[in-house]
Coordinates of C-alpha atoms in Angstrom, one line a residue:
M6 CA 36.4 11.5 21.9
L7 CA 34.4 8.6 23.3
A8 CA 31.1 10.0 22.0
A9 CA 32.6 10.6 18.6
S10 CA 33.7 6.9 18.5
G11 CA 30.1 5.8 19.0
H12 CA 30.0 5.1 22.7
R13 CA 26.9 6.1 24.6
I14 CA 27.6 8.9 27.1
S15 CA 25.4 10.4 29.8
V16 CA 26.6 13.5 31.6
Y17 CA 25.3 14.9 34.9
K18 CA 26.7 18.3 35.8
A19 CA 26.0 20.7 38.6
T20 CA 25.4 24.4 37.6
L21 CA 25.2 23.4 33.9
D22 CA 25.9 26.2 31.4
E23 CA 23.8 25.3 28.4
T24 CA 25.6 27.8 26.2
H25 CA 29.1 26.4 26.8
P26 CA 30.6 25.2 23.6
R27 CA 31.7 21.9 25.1
I28 CA 28.2 21.2 26.4
Q29 CA 26.8 22.1 23.0
Q30 CA 29.4 19.8 21.3
L31 CA 28.4 16.9 23.6
R32 CA 24.7 17.4 22.7
S33 CA 25.6 17.4 19.0
L34 CA 27.1 14.0 19.6
S35 CA 23.9 12.7 21.0
C36 CA 25.1 12.8 24.6
R37 CA 22.5 13.0 27.3
V38 CA 23.4 16.0 29.3
R39 CA 21.4 16.7 32.5
N40 CA 21.7 19.5 35.0
L41 CA 22.1 18.6 38.7
K42 CA 20.1 21.1 40.8
C43 CA 22.2 23.2 43.1
F44 CA 20.6 25.6 45.6
P45 CA 23.0 26.3 48.5
R46 CA 20.3 27.0 51.1
L47 CA 18.6 23.7 50.3
Q48 CA 21.7 21.7 49.7
P49 CA 21.0 18.7 51.9
L50 CA 17.6 18.2 50.3
I51 CA 18.9 18.9 46.8
T52 CA 21.7 16.4 47.3
R53 CA 19.2 13.7 48.2
L54 CA 17.0 14.5 45.3
N55 CA 20.0 14.5 42.9
L56 CA 21.0 11.1 44.3
L57 CA 17.5 9.7 43.8
V58 CA 17.5 10.9 40.1
L59 CA 20.9 9.3 39.6
A60 CA 20.0 6.1 41.4
W61 CA 17.0 5.7 39.1
H62 CA 19.0 6.3 36.0
L63 CA 21.8 4.0 37.1
A64 CA 19.4 1.2 38.1
V65 CA 17.6 1.4 34.8
H66 CA 20.5 1.7 32.4
R67 CA 23.2 -0.2 34.3
P68 CA 26.2 1.6 32.7
N69 CA 29.4 -0.2 32.0
L70 CA 31.3 2.5 33.9
V71 CA 30.6 5.6 35.9
V72 CA 33.3 8.3 36.2
V73 CA 33.0 10.7 39.1
S74 CA 35.0 13.9 38.4
Q75 CA 35.8 15.8 41.6
G76 CA 37.0 19.3 42.0
A77 CA 39.0 18.1 45.0
N78 CA 39.3 14.6 46.4
Y79 CA 36.1 14.2 48.4
D80 CA 33.3 16.4 47.0
G81 CA 31.9 13.6 44.8
L82 CA 32.3 10.6 47.0
H83 CA 28.5 10.3 47.5
F84 CA 28.1 9.5 43.8
G85 CA 30.8 6.8 44.2
Y86 CA 29.0 5.5 47.3
L87 CA 25.8 5.2 45.3
C88 CA 27.5 3.2 42.6
R89 CA 29.0 0.9 45.2
K90 CA 25.6 0.2 46.7
L91 CA 24.2 -0.5 43.2
R92 CA 27.2 -2.7 42.3
I93 CA 28.0 -0.6 39.3
P94 CA 31.7 -0.1 38.4
Y95 CA 32.9 3.4 39.0
A96 CA 36.2 5.4 38.8
L97 CA 37.1 8.5 40.8
V98 CA 39.0 11.5 39.5
S99 CA 40.5 13.8 42.1
Q100 CA 41.7 17.1 40.7
K101 CA 43.2 18.5 44.0
A102 CA 44.2 17.5 47.6
A103 CA 44.9 20.1 50.2
D104 CA 47.4 19.7 53.0
H105 CA 45.3 21.9 55.2
F106 CA 42.1 19.8 55.0
W107 CA 42.0 16.4 56.7
P108 CA 38.6 14.6 57.0
P109 CA 37.1 14.1 60.5
D110 CA 37.9 10.8 62.0
K111 CA 34.3 9.7 62.0
S112 CA 34.2 9.9 58.1
R113 CA 37.5 8.3 57.3
Q114 CA 36.2 4.8 57.0
Y115 CA 33.4 5.9 54.7
R116 CA 35.8 7.7 52.5
R117 CA 38.3 4.8 52.5
N118 CA 35.5 2.4 51.5
V119 CA 34.5 4.5 48.5
F120 CA 38.1 4.9 47.3
E121 CA 38.9 1.2 47.8
G122 CA 35.7 0.2 46.0
A123 CA 36.5 2.1 42.8
V124 CA 37.9 0.2 39.8
K125 CA 40.4 3.1 39.6
C126 CA 41.3 6.2 41.5
F127 CA 42.8 8.8 39.3
F128 CA 44.9 11.7 40.6
V129 CA 46.7 14.5 38.8
S130 CA 49.9 14.3 40.9
Q131 CA 51.8 11.9 43.0
H132 CA 51.6 14.4 45.9
N133 CA 47.8 14.3 45.7
R134 CA 47.8 10.5 45.7
R135 CA 50.1 10.2 48.7
L136 CA 48.3 12.9 50.7
T137 CA 44.9 11.3 50.0
E138 CA 46.2 7.9 51.1
D139 CA 47.5 9.4 54.3
Q140 CA 44.3 11.2 55.0
I141 CA 42.1 8.1 54.6
G142 CA 44.7 5.7 56.1
A143 CA 45.0 3.3 53.2
D144 CA 47.4 2.5 50.3
L145 CA 45.4 2.5 47.1
A146 CA 46.5 -0.3 44.9
N147 CA 43.9 0.9 42.4
A148 CA 45.4 4.5 42.1
A149 CA 47.0 6.0 39.0
V150 CA 48.2 9.5 38.0
I151 CA 46.9 11.0 34.8
G152 CA 47.3 14.2 32.9
N153 CA 44.7 16.8 32.1
P154 CA 44.2 18.2 28.5
Y155 CA 46.1 21.5 28.0
L156 CA 45.2 24.4 25.8
V157 CA 48.4 24.9 23.9
P158 CA 49.9 22.9 21.0
A159 CA 52.2 20.1 22.2
D160 CA 54.6 20.6 19.3
S161 CA 54.9 24.4 19.1
S162 CA 57.6 26.8 20.2
F163 CA 56.8 30.4 21.2
P164 CA 59.0 33.5 20.5
W165 CA 60.4 35.3 23.4
P166 CA 58.5 38.5 24.3
D167 CA 59.9 41.7 23.0
A168 CA 58.0 44.6 24.5
G169 CA 60.7 47.2 23.6
D170 CA 61.5 47.9 27.2
D171 CA 63.4 46.3 30.1
C172 CA 60.2 45.6 32.2
L173 CA 60.1 42.1 33.7
R174 CA 56.6 40.8 33.0
L175 CA 55.1 38.0 35.1
A176 CA 51.7 36.4 34.6
C177 CA 49.7 34.8 37.4
V178 CA 47.2 32.5 35.7
A179 CA 44.7 31.1 38.1
R180 CA 41.1 31.3 39.4
L181 CA 40.6 34.3 41.6
Y182 CA 40.0 32.0 44.6
L183 CA 42.2 32.9 47.6
L184 CA 41.8 29.7 49.6
D185 CA 43.7 27.7 47.0
K186 CA 45.4 30.2 44.7
G187 CA 46.9 32.6 47.2
Q188 CA 47.0 35.8 45.1
D189 CA 46.6 37.8 48.3
I190 CA 50.1 36.6 49.4
L191 CA 51.6 37.8 46.2
L192 CA 49.9 41.2 46.4
R193 CA 51.4 41.7 49.9
V194 CA 54.8 40.8 48.6
L195 CA 54.5 43.2 45.7
A196 CA 53.5 46.0 48.2
R197 CA 57.0 45.9 49.7
K198 CA 58.9 49.0 48.9
K199 CA 61.6 47.4 46.8
W200 CA 59.2 45.8 44.4
K201 CA 57.2 49.0 44.0
G202 CA 60.5 50.6 42.9
R203 CA 61.5 48.0 40.3
D204 CA 60.6 47.7 36.7
L205 CA 58.3 44.7 37.2
H206 CA 54.7 44.1 36.2
V207 CA 52.4 41.2 37.3
S208 CA 49.3 40.5 35.2
F209 CA 46.5 38.5 36.9
F210 CA 44.5 36.3 34.5
G211 CA 41.3 34.5 35.6
R212 CA 37.9 35.0 37.2
G213 CA 36.4 33.8 40.5
I214 CA 34.6 34.5 43.7
N215 CA 37.4 36.7 45.1
A216 CA 37.8 39.1 42.2
E217 CA 36.4 42.1 44.1
A218 CA 38.4 41.3 47.2
L219 CA 41.7 41.1 45.3
S220 CA 41.0 44.3 43.4
D221 CA 40.2 46.1 46.7
L222 CA 43.3 44.7 48.3
A223 CA 45.5 45.9 45.5
A224 CA 44.0 49.4 45.8
R225 CA 44.5 49.4 49.6
L226 CA 48.1 48.4 49.1
G227 CA 48.7 51.2 46.5
L228 CA 49.9 48.8 43.8
L229 CA 50.4 50.3 40.4
N230 CA 52.6 47.6 38.9
I231 CA 49.8 45.0 38.6
S232 CA 46.8 44.5 36.4
F233 CA 43.7 42.3 36.3
E234 CA 43.2 41.0 32.8
G235 CA 40.2 38.8 33.3
H236 CA 39.7 35.4 31.8
T237 CA 41.0 34.2 28.4
D238 CA 40.9 30.9 26.6
D239 CA 43.7 32.1 24.3
I240 CA 46.6 30.9 26.5
P241 CA 49.4 31.4 23.8
S242 CA 48.5 35.1 23.8
I243 CA 49.5 35.4 27.4
W244 CA 53.0 34.0 26.8
K245 CA 53.6 36.1 23.8
K246 CA 53.8 39.1 26.3
H247 CA 55.1 37.6 29.5
H248 CA 58.5 36.2 30.6
A249 CA 57.5 33.8 33.4
L250 CA 54.6 32.4 35.4
I251 CA 54.1 33.0 39.1
L252 CA 51.7 31.0 41.2
P253 CA 51.5 31.7 45.0
S254 CA 49.1 28.7 45.6
R255 CA 48.2 27.3 49.0
A256 CA 46.8 24.1 47.4
E257 CA 47.0 22.5 44.0
G258 CA 46.6 19.3 42.0
L259 CA 48.9 19.9 39.0
P260 CA 47.9 23.4 37.6
L261 CA 47.3 23.4 33.9
S262 CA 48.6 27.0 33.8
L263 CA 52.0 25.6 34.9
V264 CA 52.0 22.9 32.3
E265 CA 51.0 25.3 29.6
A266 CA 53.6 28.0 30.6
M267 CA 56.3 25.4 30.4
M268 CA 55.0 24.1 27.1
C269 CA 55.3 27.7 25.8
G270 CA 58.9 27.9 27.0
R271 CA 58.4 29.9 30.2
A272 CA 60.0 29.4 33.6
A273 CA 57.8 29.4 36.6
V274 CA 57.8 30.7 40.2
V275 CA 55.6 28.3 42.1
T276 CA 54.9 27.1 45.6
K277 CA 55.8 23.6 46.8
V278 CA 52.2 22.4 46.9
G279 CA 50.5 19.7 44.9
G280 CA 52.5 18.4 42.0
N281 CA 54.4 21.7 41.3
A282 CA 57.7 20.3 42.6
E283 CA 57.3 17.2 40.5
V284 CA 57.6 19.2 37.3
V285 CA 59.7 22.3 38.3
Q286 CA 63.4 21.9 39.2
D287 CA 64.4 24.7 41.5
G288 CA 66.9 27.0 39.8
V289 CA 66.9 25.1 36.6
T290 CA 63.4 25.3 35.0
G291 CA 61.9 27.7 37.6
F292 CA 61.9 28.6 41.3
L293 CA 60.2 26.9 44.2
A294 CA 58.9 28.7 47.3
A295 CA 56.8 28.0 50.4
P296 CA 53.3 29.5 50.3
D297 CA 54.2 32.5 52.6
E298 CA 55.2 36.1 51.9
D299 CA 58.9 35.8 52.9
S300 CA 59.5 32.7 50.8
I301 CA 57.8 34.1 47.8
D302 CA 59.7 37.3 48.2
A303 CA 63.0 35.3 48.3
A304 CA 62.0 33.4 45.1
L305 CA 61.2 36.7 43.4
E306 CA 64.6 38.0 44.3
K307 CA 66.1 35.0 42.5
V308 CA 64.0 35.7 39.5
W309 CA 65.1 39.4 39.5
A310 CA 68.7 38.5 39.9
R311 CA 68.6 35.9 37.1
R312 CA 66.1 37.6 34.8
G313 CA 68.7 37.5 32.0
E314 CA 68.6 33.7 32.2
L315 CA 64.8 33.3 32.1
R316 CA 64.8 32.6 28.3
E317 CA 67.3 29.8 28.7
M318 CA 65.4 28.4 31.7
G319 CA 62.2 28.5 29.7
Q320 CA 63.8 26.5 26.9
R321 CA 64.8 23.8 29.5
A322 CA 61.3 23.9 30.9
A323 CA 59.8 23.3 27.5
L324 CA 61.9 20.2 27.0
R325 CA 61.3 18.9 30.5
I326 CA 57.5 19.2 30.5
R327 CA 57.3 17.2 27.3
E328 CA 59.1 14.4 29.0
L329 CA 56.6 14.4 31.9
V330 CA 53.2 14.9 30.3
P331 CA 51.6 12.9 27.4
A332 CA 51.1 14.5 24.0
N333 CA 47.5 13.4 24.0
P334 CA 46.2 13.1 27.6
A335 CA 42.5 13.1 26.6
G336 CA 43.1 10.2 24.2
D337 CA 45.1 8.3 26.7
F338 CA 42.4 8.7 29.3
A339 CA 39.7 7.7 26.9
D340 CA 41.6 4.5 26.1
T341 CA 42.0 3.8 29.8
L342 CA 38.3 4.2 30.5
L343 CA 37.4 1.8 27.7
D344 CA 39.8 -0.8 29.2
L345 CA 38.1 -0.3 32.5
A346 CA 34.5 -0.5 31.1
R347 CA 35.1 -3.7 29.1
P348 CA 31.6 -3.3 27.5
S349 CA 30.0 -6.5 26.4
D350 CA 28.1 -4.9 23.5
S351 CA 30.7 -2.3 22.3
R352 CA 28.9 0.5 24.2
A353 CA 29.9 2.3 27.3
V354 CA 27.7 4.6 29.3
I355 CA 29.9 7.0 31.3
E356 CA 28.4 9.2 33.9
L357 CA 30.2 12.4 34.9
G358 CA 29.3 13.9 38.3
G359 CA 30.6 15.9 41.2
S360 CA 31.5 19.5 41.5
G361 CA 34.5 19.1 39.3
A362 CA 32.8 17.5 36.4

C-alpha cells in the first residue's frame, strides 16, 4: 500500500523466495528487495555480514523510518540496536511472546534499551505486550497493539457445512511446528479410546518442520479419524467443510487462523495463550483450555456435548470478532507508519528485517 502510494520502500528479508507473488508484486512497484544471507552453520559470521550491509545502506540512505518485523519478540533486536546506534528512527513489530522463554538476566538491559529506543513497539495482543514488559522489566509507553491482515473478506458470511452426515469436523490450521502449535498434544488426546469411537474428524492444515514427526506420531497412535491436508491459501474453502477450529497451541501472538475462523462464523477451541482469550469468550463464542492433554480433552467434551449449538456460537463469534479487529488492518498500519515517519520530502524509506519479515 505504501509503495503503491509512491513511497520509497527497501525490503531486507532472510531466506527470500524470489518466486513468491508478494515479493514479485513489491518488485513491480519498484521496491528494492534484498536477500539477507542465512547459513545456520555460519550464523554468527553471517549475522555480522548482514549487519554491515544494512549499516552501509542505512548510513547512505538515512531512511525516515525502519520497521523491524520479528517472528517473536527478540529475534530482530540486533537490527533495532543498529538503528539506535545510527540514530535512525525505528519501530519494532513482535508477532509472538512465549511464557516459557524469558531472556537471560545478562541480556535484559540490552533488550530493554532497544525496545525503549524505538519510536513504537507494536504487538499483536495485550498478552504479548504485558509479557514482554515483564520479561524486560519495563513499562513501554511507546507500545501499541495492532492487527494483522487476514485472508477472508471482512463483510462476508459463510454457509454452515452440510456434508450429509453427522460427523463433527474440526480443523486445526497452523504451522506444523510443535514447540508453538502443540499438535502433538491434540493427537494424544484423539488417541484416547472414547474419541476413536466417536463420529469426529480433525483435519490438520499447514506445513512446517515437524510434518514428518506428526505424521509418524499419528501412525504410532493408530489414528484413523485425522488427516493432513497440507497448506492452502484458500481459507474460505476450509470453513465450507468444517464446523469449528481447534488450536492446541503452547505459545501464540494472536493467530490469524482464529481471527479468520471467527470471521467465517466458526466457534473455536483454543488454549489460553497469547491473545486467544482476548477474542474468545469461553462457552459463548468458543472454548478455552490449558495447553495440556486433560484440559484439551475436557474442552473437546464440551464441544461434543454442545455440537448442536456450534452454528449459533459461530454466528456470535462472527459478530464479536468484527468488533475487535479492524476492517482494514493493513491500511491502518500503513497510516500509522506514515505518521511515525513524518517524511520531510513526502518519501519514506521503510526497511523490513528480522526472521518474521
